Each structure stands twice: as structure tokens, then as C-alpha cells.
Coordinates of C-alpha atoms (C1' of nucleotides) in Angstrom, one line a residue:
Chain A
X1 CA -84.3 107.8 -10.7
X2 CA -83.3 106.5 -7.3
X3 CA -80.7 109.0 -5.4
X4 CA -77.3 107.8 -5.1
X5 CA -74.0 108.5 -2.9
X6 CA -70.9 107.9 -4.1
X7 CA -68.7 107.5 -1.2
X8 CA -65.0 107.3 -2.2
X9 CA -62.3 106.6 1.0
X10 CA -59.2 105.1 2.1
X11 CA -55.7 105.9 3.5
X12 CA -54.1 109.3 4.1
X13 CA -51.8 110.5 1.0
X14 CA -53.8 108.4 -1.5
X15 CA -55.1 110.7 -3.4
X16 CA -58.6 110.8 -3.0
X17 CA -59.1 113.9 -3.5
X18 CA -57.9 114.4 -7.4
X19 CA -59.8 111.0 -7.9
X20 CA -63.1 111.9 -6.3
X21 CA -62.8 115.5 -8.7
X22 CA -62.6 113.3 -11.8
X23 CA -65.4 111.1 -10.3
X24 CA -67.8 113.8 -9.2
X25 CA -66.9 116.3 -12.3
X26 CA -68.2 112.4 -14.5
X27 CA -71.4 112.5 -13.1
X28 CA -71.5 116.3 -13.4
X29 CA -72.6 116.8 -9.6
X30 CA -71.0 117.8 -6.3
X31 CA -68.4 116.7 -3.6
X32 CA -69.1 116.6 0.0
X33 CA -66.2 116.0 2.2
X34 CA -66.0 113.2 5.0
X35 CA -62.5 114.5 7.0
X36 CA -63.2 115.2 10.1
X37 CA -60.2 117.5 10.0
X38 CA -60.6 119.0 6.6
X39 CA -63.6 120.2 8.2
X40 CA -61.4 123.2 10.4
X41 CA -60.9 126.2 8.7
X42 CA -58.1 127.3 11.1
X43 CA -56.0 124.2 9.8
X44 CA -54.9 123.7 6.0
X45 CA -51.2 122.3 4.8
X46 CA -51.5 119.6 8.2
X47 CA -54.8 118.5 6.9
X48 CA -54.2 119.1 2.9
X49 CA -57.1 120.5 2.3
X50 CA -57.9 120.4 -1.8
X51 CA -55.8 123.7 -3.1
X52 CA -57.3 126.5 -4.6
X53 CA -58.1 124.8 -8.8
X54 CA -59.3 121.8 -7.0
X55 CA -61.8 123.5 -5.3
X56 CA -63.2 125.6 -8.4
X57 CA -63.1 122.5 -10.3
X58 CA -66.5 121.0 -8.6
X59 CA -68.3 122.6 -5.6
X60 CA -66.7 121.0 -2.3
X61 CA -69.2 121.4 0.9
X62 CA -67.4 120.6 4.6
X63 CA -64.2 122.3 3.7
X64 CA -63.1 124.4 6.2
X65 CA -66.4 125.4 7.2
X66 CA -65.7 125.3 11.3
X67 CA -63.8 126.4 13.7
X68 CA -61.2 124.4 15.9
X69 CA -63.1 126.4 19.0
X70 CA -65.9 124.1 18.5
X71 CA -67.0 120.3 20.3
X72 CA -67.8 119.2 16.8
X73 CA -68.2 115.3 16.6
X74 CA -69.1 112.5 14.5
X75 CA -73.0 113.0 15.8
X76 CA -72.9 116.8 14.3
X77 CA -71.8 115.9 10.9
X78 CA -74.2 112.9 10.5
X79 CA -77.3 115.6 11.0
X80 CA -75.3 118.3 9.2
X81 CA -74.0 116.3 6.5
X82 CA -77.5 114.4 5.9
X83 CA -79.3 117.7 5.7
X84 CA -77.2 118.7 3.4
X85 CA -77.9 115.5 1.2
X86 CA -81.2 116.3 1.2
X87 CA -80.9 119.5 -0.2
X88 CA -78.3 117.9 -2.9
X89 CA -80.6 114.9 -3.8
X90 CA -83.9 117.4 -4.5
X91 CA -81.4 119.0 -7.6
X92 CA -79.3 115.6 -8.5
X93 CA -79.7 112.1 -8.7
X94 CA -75.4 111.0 -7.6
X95 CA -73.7 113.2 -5.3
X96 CA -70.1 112.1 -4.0
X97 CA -68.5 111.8 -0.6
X98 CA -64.9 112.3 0.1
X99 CA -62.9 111.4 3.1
X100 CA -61.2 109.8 5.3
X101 CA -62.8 109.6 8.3
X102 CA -64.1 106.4 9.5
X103 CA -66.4 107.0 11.6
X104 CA -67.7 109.9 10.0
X105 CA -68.3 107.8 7.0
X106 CA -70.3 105.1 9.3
X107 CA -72.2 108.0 10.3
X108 CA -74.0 108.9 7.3
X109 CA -74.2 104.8 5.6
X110 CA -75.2 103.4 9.0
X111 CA -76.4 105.9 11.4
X112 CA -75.0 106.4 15.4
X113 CA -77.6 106.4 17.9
X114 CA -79.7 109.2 19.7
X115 CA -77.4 110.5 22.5
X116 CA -76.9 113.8 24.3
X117 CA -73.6 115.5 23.8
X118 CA -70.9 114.6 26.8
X119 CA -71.0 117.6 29.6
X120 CA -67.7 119.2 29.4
X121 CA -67.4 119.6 33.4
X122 CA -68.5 115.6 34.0
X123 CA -65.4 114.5 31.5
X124 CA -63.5 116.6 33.1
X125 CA -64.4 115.3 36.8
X126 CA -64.3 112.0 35.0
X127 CA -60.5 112.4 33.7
X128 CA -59.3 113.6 37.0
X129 CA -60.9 110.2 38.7
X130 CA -58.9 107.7 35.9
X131 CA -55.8 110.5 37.1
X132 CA -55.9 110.4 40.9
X133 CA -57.4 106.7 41.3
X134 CA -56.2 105.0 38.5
X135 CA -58.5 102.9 35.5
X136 CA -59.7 100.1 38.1
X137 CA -61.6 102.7 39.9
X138 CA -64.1 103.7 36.9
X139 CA -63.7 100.1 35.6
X140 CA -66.2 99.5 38.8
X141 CA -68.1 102.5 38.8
X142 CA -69.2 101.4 35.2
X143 CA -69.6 97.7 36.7
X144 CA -72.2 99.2 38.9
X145 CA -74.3 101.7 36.4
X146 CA -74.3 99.4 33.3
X147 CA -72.8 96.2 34.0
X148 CA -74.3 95.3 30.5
X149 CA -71.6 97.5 28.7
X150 CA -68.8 96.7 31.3
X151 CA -69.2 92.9 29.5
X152 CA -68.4 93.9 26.3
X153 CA -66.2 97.2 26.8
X154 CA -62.2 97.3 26.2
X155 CA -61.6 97.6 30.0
X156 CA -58.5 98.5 29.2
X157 CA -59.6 101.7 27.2
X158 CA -59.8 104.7 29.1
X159 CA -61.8 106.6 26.5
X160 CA -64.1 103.7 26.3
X161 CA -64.8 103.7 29.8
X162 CA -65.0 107.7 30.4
X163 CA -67.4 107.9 27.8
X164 CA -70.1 105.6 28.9
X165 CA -69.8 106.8 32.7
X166 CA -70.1 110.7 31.4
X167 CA -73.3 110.0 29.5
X168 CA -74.8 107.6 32.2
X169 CA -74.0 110.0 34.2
X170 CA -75.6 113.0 32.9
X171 CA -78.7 111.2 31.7
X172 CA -79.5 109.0 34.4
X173 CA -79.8 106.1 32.6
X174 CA -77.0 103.2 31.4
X175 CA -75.2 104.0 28.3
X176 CA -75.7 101.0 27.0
X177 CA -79.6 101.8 27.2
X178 CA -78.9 104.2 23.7
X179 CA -77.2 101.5 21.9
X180 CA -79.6 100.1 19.5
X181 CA -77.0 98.5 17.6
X182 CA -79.2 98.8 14.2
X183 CA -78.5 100.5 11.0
X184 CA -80.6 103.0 10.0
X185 CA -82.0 103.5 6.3
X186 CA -81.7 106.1 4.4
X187 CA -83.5 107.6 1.7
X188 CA -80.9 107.3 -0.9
X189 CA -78.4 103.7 -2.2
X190 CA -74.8 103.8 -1.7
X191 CA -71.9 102.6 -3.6
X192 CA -68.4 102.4 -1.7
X193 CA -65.0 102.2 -3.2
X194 CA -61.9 102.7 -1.7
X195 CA -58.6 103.5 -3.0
X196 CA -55.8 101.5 -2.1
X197 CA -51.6 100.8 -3.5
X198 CA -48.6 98.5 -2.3
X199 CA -48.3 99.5 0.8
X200 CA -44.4 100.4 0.4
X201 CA -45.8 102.4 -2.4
X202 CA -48.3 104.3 0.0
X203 CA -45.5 104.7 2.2
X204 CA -43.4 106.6 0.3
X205 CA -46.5 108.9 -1.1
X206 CA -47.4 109.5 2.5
X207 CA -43.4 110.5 3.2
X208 CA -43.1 112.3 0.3
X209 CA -46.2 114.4 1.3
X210 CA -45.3 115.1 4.8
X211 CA -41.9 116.6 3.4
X212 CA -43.8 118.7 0.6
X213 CA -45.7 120.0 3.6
X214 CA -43.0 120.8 6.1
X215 CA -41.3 122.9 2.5
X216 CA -44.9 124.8 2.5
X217 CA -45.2 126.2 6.1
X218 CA -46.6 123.4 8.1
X219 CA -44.4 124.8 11.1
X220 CA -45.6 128.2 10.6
X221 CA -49.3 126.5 10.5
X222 CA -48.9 124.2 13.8
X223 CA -47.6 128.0 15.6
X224 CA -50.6 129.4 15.2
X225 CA -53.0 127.5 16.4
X226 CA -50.1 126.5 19.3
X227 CA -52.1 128.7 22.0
X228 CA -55.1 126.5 21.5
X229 CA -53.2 122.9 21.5
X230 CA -55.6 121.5 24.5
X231 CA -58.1 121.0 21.8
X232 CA -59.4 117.8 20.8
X233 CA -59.4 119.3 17.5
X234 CA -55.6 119.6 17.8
X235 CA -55.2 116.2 18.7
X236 CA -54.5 115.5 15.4
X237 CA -51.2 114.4 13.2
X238 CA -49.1 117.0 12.1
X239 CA -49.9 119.6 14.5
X240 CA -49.6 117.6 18.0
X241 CA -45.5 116.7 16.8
X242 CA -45.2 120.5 16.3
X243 CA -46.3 120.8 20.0
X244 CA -44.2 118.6 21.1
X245 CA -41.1 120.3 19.6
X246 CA -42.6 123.6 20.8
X247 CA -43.0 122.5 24.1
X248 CA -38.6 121.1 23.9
X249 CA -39.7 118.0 24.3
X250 CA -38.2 116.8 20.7
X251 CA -36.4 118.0 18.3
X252 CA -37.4 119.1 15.0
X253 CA -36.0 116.4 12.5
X254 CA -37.9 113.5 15.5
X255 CA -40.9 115.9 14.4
X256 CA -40.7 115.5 11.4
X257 CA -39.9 112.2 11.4
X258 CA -42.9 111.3 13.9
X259 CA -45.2 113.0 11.5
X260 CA -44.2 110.5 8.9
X261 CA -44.4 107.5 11.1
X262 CA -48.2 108.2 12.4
X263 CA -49.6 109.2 9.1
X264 CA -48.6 105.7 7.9
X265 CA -49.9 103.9 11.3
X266 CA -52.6 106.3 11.1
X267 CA -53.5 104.6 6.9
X268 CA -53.0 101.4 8.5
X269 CA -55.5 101.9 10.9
X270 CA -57.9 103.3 7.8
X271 CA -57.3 100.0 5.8
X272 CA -58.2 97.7 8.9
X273 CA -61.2 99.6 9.6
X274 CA -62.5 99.4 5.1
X275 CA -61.2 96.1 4.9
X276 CA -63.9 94.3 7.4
X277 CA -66.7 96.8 5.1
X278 CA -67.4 94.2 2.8
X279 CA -69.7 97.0 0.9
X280 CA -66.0 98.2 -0.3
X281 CA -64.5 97.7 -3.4
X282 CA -60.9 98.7 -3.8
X283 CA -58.8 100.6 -6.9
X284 CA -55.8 101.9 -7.2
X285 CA -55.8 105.2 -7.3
X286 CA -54.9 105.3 -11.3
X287 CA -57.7 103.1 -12.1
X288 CA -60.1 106.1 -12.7
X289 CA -61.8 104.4 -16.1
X290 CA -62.6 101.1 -13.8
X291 CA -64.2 103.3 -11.6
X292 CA -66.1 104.9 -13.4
X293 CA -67.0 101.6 -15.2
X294 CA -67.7 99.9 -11.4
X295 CA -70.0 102.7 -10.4
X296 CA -72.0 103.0 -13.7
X297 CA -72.3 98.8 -13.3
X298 CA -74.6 99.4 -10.1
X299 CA -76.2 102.4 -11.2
X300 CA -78.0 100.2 -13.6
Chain B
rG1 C1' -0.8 94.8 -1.9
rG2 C1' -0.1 93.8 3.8
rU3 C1' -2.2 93.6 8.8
rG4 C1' -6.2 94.0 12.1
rC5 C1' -11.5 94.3 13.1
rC6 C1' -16.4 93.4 11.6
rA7 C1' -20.6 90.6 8.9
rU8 C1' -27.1 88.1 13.3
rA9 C1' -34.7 90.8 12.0
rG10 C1' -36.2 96.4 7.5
rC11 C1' -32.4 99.6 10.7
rU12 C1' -28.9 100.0 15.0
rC13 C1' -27.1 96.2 17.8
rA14 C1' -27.0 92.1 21.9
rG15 C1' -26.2 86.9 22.4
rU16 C1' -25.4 81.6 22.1
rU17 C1' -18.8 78.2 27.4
rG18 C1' -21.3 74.3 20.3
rG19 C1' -28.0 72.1 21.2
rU20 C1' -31.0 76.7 14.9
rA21 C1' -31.5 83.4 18.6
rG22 C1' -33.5 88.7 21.3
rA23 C1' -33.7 94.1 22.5
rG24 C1' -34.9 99.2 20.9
rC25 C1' -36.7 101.6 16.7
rA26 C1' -39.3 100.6 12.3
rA27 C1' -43.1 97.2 10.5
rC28 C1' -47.4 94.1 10.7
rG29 C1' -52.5 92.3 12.5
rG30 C1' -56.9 93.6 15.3
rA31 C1' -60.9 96.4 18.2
rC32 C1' -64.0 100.6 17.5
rU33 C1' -71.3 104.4 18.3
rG34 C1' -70.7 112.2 20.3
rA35 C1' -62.5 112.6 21.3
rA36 C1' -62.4 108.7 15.5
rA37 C1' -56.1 112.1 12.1
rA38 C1' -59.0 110.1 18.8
rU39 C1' -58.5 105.9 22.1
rC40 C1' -57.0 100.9 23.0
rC41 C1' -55.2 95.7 22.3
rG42 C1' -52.0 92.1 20.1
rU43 C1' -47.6 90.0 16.9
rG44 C1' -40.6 88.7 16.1
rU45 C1' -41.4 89.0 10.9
rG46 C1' -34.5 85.5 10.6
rU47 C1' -30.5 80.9 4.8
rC48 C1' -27.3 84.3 12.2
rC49 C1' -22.7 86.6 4.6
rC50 C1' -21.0 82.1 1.3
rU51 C1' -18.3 77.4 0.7
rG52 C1' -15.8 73.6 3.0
rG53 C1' -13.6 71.2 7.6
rU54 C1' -14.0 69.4 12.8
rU55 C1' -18.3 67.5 15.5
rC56 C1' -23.8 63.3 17.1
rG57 C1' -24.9 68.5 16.2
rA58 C1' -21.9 74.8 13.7
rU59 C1' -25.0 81.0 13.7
rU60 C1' -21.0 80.0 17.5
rC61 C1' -14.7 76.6 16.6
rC62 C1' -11.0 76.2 12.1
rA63 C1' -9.7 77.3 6.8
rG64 C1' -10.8 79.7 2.4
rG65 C1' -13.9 83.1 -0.3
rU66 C1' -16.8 87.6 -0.6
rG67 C1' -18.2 92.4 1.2
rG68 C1' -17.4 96.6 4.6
rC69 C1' -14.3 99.6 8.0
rA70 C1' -9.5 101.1 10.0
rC71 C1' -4.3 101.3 9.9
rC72 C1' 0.3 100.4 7.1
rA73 C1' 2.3 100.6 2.4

RNA sequence: GGUGCCAUAGCUCAGUUGGUAGAGCAACGGACUGAAAAUCCGUGUGUCCCUGGUUCGAUUCCAGGUGGCACCA
């Protein structure tokens, strides 16, 4: 029997989560999470993390299993996440994937290349250079130590630009050298579906949401991990508009409200990102019998 | 009931001395390889309330209607 993951994504506020339960509690087997956030056990209304029945109902693995405190990145949970697989796959023949997070997602279907983790002290030298000289001034630094990438980068995307410098940097050789630009195999199929509504209709689940978590302590959440806001961790919707209001900055209602406004910018940017994977198929999230009916079609 | 003011994008509004219109917010589209809930790029989406009139031409001027607000009864 070949081995088979069951990835189930799309927006924020969906509902993936009660529909990948129903999915993975079908096929009798497990759930292992793709959030990139969910991931943080310091964080847990921001991040709706499945409550309490949902995660006695099937086995979830990646749930707040880390800690803000550490560098974790898309790289970690592609070796993490496929050893656990592994392990998963030697006992079952489906095991299901739930999430979210892009990238994350690509990580385990398609692989990211072989590439040391940045050096801390060379971003920040880096960040300081884009602050005191301006963009232009790593724009030709990269022209200089991998022209080949400075063709095809967003010049205009200071992440973009930081990143490939910091790793040239610390490894002596062009970033563009550990872009192989190939998928990798792996030793299992995949089937992707992704749950999608109206979008006014998203809308309002993602509003409604936001105010269900406000009533349920998100404030009270966002304070205490406050002290460690510099995180990249932290850099994350629902917390960093807390900040903002903690710091004066805005008020709480603009919070609020700004919560509301980048979880639905934030969806958007999920559905641009699964609408160009033409592996995907889409559902609504109340379509739980064509789902099941969909996956069972390619199982055979 | 009377008088006055208002009616333009999803919202708040600007504007057109008559040549079919633009800001903010919201929204929408896209890029994406160790920060990815990150980072970055792009796009006005409109019966200018309705019906007549004047005019070569009306969102703009005039009349009536409808709706809203204020004041007087």
C-alpha cells in the first residue's frame, strides 16, 4: 500500500482545523500541523490553536511544541516534520497535514535547498547597512557577489536582498550557488485540497473570530509575551497590534480593528499563493462528504 | 406640514467657471527557497440619487420627485 499525505490548507478563520479532525479521524490516522505559528507554545488564542476536545479527538504533532526563544524556520520543520513522517508512515498508510503556512507546506511537498542557517551578528551588520546607507547600497554589494541572483531578485525587497548577502557572506560562496531550483521526491504521494468560501463570507468568519478572541484574553496573551516582542516569532498578527497599543502608539479599538484587517490581507495572500498550486483542489469548508469522496478517488 | 442644507467609489469626503471624476481608509490582483501570520510590488473598482428641461454636450445649471439631516410649526 503506497504511503499517502493528506495535506489540507487555505485561509486563516476557515476552519481547517474541525475539517482536517473529521478527515483524519475517516482514515483513522493522525494530524500533523503545518502553522508556523501554531508551532509556539508560549502563544495560543492569537494563533487558535485546536482547544482542548479537538486535540483528544486525533493525536495532533507540531502543536505548541517550541518556544518563541527559538530561530525556528521553514528549513527546521521540513527535517523535523519529515522525520516525523517517517516514523508515522512505518505504522499507517494516510497521515494528514494541517496548516496554513505556505511555505512550510512547500517545504515538505517540494523540498528547499541545502543552506546554513543565517549568522545572527552578519543580519544584524546587514540591517544596520540597509539603515545607515539606504537599499541602493546592498543592492550593489549583491551586484558584486552574485550578480546571477541580483537579475532575478525583487530589488526593491529588503528581506530579499539581506538574505542572500548574509548567506554569501558567511559561506563564501554566491547565494544563488544553493538554489537548485528542483523539487525533491519523496517517499510517499500527496493529495492537496484546500478550503475555500465567498470571500465576503470569509470575511466575516475571520471578524467574527478576531472578536471571539479579543472576549477570551488575547490582550492578556499579547502582555505576556510583550517583553520579548523583538522576536521574529512575534512578528506575527494579533500580537504585533497589541504592541503597538502597548507601546501608545494606537489605540485599542485601531487594534482591534487592524487585527481584523491583516488576518483578511493576510487570507488573501494564502489564496494567491494555493491558487497558482495547480495540485490544489478547493471545498468549501461544509463539503466534508466530497472530500472525503475526492481523496478516496486518488487513493485508488 | 413649512423652510433650509445635503445626495459623487464599499466608507468618509473633495471636485468639475458645463466637455462623463479623485483623495484617504477599506478592497482587489501579483511576487515569493532558513524572517513566510514575514517581506515586497501593482490596481480606482463609479448609472456622480431618479425623471424631465435648457444645451452641440448635464454629474455640474433649472424644475419636479425620492431619501437623509437641521430648524420652525
Amino acid at each position: 500500500m503506497p504511503k499517502t499525505l493528506i495535506v489540507l490548507t487555505g485561509p486563516t478563520g476557515i476552519g481547517k482545523t474541525s475539517v482536517g479532525i473529521k478527515i483524519a479521524q475517516y482514515f483513522n490516522t493522525e494530524i500533523v500541523s503545518s502553522d508556523s505559528r501554531q508551532i509556539f507554545k508560549e502563544l495560543n488564542i492569537g494563533t487558535a490553536v485546536p482547544d482542548k476536545h479537538e486535540l483528544a479527538a486525533v493525536k495532533h504533532h507540531f502543536i505548541q511544541t517550541h518556544s518563541i526563544n527559538e530561530n525556528y524556520n521553514a528549513s527546521r520543520y521540513e527535517t523535523e516534520a519529515l522525520a516525523l513522517l517517517e516514523e508515522l508512515f512505518k505504522t499507517r498508510d494516510i497521515v494528514v497535514m494541517v496548516g496554513g503556512s505556505m511555505l512550510y507546506i512547500d517545504a515538505i511537498c517540494k523540498g528547499i535547498d541545502i543552506m546554513p542557517d543565517a549568522d545572527p551578528e552578519i543580519r544584524a551588520a546587514l540591517k544596520k547597512q540597509l539603515e545607515d546607507n539606504g537599499l541602493e547600497d546592498l543592492r550593489l554589494q549583491l551586484k558584486t557577489i552574485d550578480p546571477e541572483y541580483y537579475k532575478t531578485v525583487d530589488l526593491k525587497n529588503p528581506a530579499r536582498i539581506i538574505h542572500a548577502l548574509e548567506i554569501s557572506i558567511q559561506t563564501g560562496k554566491p547565494y544563488s550557488s544553493f538554489r537548485s531550483n528542483q523539487t525533491k521526491t519523496r517517499p510517499f504521494s500527496i493529495i492537496k485540497i484546500a478550503l475555500n468560501s465567498e470571500r465576503e463570507i470569509l470575511h466575516q468568519r475571520i471578524n467574527l473570530r478576531v472578536d471571539q478572541m479579543v472576549k477570551t484574553g488575547l490582550e492578556e496573551e499579547a502582555r505576556s509575551v510583550y517583553p520579548k516582542k523583538h522576536l521574529n516569532s512575534l512578528n506575527t498578527v494579533g500580537y504585533r497590534e497589541w504592541f503597538a497599543y502597548f507601546n501608545g502608539e494606537i489605540t485599542r479599538e485601531k487594534a482591534i480593528e487592524l487585527i481584523k484587517r491583516n488576518s483578511r490581507r493576510y487570507a488573501r495572500k494564502q489564496i494567491t499563493w494555493f491558487r497558482k498550486d495547480d495540485k490544489v483542489s478547493w471545498f468549501e469548508p461544509s463539503q466534508i462528504k466530497e472530500i472525503i469522496g475526492y481523496i478516496e478517488a486518488q487513493l485508488r
